[in-house]
Amino acid sequence: MDQGRQIAERMYDAFNRRDVAATETIFASTFYSHPLRAIGWGRVQQAWQQMWAQHPDLKVTLKDLVADGERVATRTEMVGLADGSTATMLEMFTFRDDRIVELWGLSAKPQAAPARPEA
């Protein structure tokens, strides 16, 4: 199993177990989150805690992972949102020395299919 996959699995497992302390060993102290526009694993802890407060049943399932050197891209499914919906999340991160140093991410709730005109 490659290092990038291991780091991604550790991150999503920690999130699902509500283990904020694990962020200190998953993210570098200089970690930068583009979506949060923030530096450091402490900000990740705050973001995770806010998400859990808003969505107490939230879980993330890793669906796809592509690794290339020090970069990893993932597609995950988020279930347990407070409104009962699911969402897809795309993330790409860079890691060095067993820690995530930079992260980009997008998330979206599925849209209803447009109505088809009657023939």
C-alpha positions as a printed Julia matrix, in Angstrom:
119×3 Matrix{Float64}:
   0.0    0.0     0.0
   1.45   3.37   -0.94
   2.08   6.23    1.45
  -0.51   8.58   -0.09
  -3.3    6.02    0.29
  -2.3    5.38    3.9
  -2.37   9.08    4.75
  -5.79   9.57    3.08
  -7.25   6.56    4.86
  -5.86   7.79    8.2
  -7.39  11.23    7.64
 -10.87   9.96    6.75
 -10.78   7.34    9.53
  -9.85  10.02   12.09
 -12.69  12.22   10.84
 -15.22   9.39   11.11
 -14.01   8.45   14.62
 -14.2   12.12   15.71
 -10.5   11.98   16.62
  -9.38  15.62   16.49
  -6.07  14.79   18.21
  -5.08  12.67   15.2
  -4.89  15.83   13.09
  -1.62  16.61   14.86
  -0.01  13.51   13.3
  -1.81  13.68    9.93
  -1.31  17.36    9.03
   1.96  19.3     9.13
   2.17  22.27   11.5
   2.58  24.43    8.37
  -0.36  22.76    6.59
  -2.33  25.09    4.3
  -5.99  24.56    3.43
  -7.11  26.39    0.3
 -10.86  25.94    1.04
 -10.43  27.26    4.6
  -7.72  29.76    3.65
  -6.02  28.77    6.87
  -2.71  27.45    8.15
  -2.11  24.66   10.65
  -3.76  21.53   11.95
  -5.5   23.55   14.68
  -7.74  25.1    12.05
  -8.58  21.61   10.74
  -9.64  20.65   14.27
 -11.96  23.67   14.42
 -13.46  22.94   11.0
 -14.08  19.29   11.83
 -15.72  20.17   15.15
 -17.98  22.72   13.43
 -19.01  20.13   10.83
 -19.83  17.54   13.52
 -21.84  20.11   15.49
 -23.91  20.92   12.39
 -24.15  17.31   11.19
 -23.9   14.9    14.18
 -24.23  11.77   12.01
 -21.75  12.85    9.33
 -19.5   10.14    7.87
 -17.14  10.2     4.91
 -16.56   7.19    2.64
 -13.56   7.07    0.33
 -14.78   6.11   -3.17
 -11.78   6.81   -5.43
  -8.13   7.64   -4.92
  -5.43   8.53   -7.43
  -1.84   9.04   -6.31
   1.03  10.58   -8.24
   4.23  11.12   -6.31
   3.52  13.44   -3.4
  -0.01  14.29   -4.63
  -3.21  12.41   -3.9
  -6.68  13.08   -5.29
  -9.79  11.58   -3.71
 -13.51  11.4    -4.33
 -15.57  10.78   -1.24
 -19.23  10.55   -0.33
 -20.5   12.4     2.71
 -23.58  10.88    4.34
 -25.47  11.92    7.46
 -25.95  15.57    6.57
 -28.54  17.21    8.8
 -31.02  17.59    5.93
 -30.76  13.87    5.07
 -28.93  14.43    1.79
 -25.54  13.18    0.68
 -22.71  15.13   -0.91
 -19.69  14.37   -3.04
 -16.35  15.81   -2.07
 -13.28  16.07   -4.31
  -9.99  16.72   -2.57
  -6.4   16.91   -3.67
  -3.56  17.09   -1.22
   0.19  17.21   -1.16
   2.08  15.28    1.48
   5.67  15.23    2.69
   7.29  13.18    5.44
   4.05  11.29    6.21
   1.97  14.48    6.69
  -0.43  16.47    4.59
   1.07  19.88    3.81
  -1.53  21.36    1.42
  -5.15  20.66    0.5
  -7.59  21.79   -2.18
 -11.21  20.71   -2.09
 -14.68  21.04   -3.57
 -17.97  19.59   -2.38
 -21.38  19.46   -3.95
 -24.78  18.03   -3.18
 -26.34  16.09   -6.04
 -28.75  18.08   -8.12
 -32.09  16.69   -9.21
 -32.07  15.61  -12.84
 -33.81  18.15  -15.09
 -37.29  17.17  -16.19
 -37.42  15.67  -19.65
 -39.85  17.23  -22.05
 -42.7   14.96  -23.03
 -42.42  13.54  -26.52
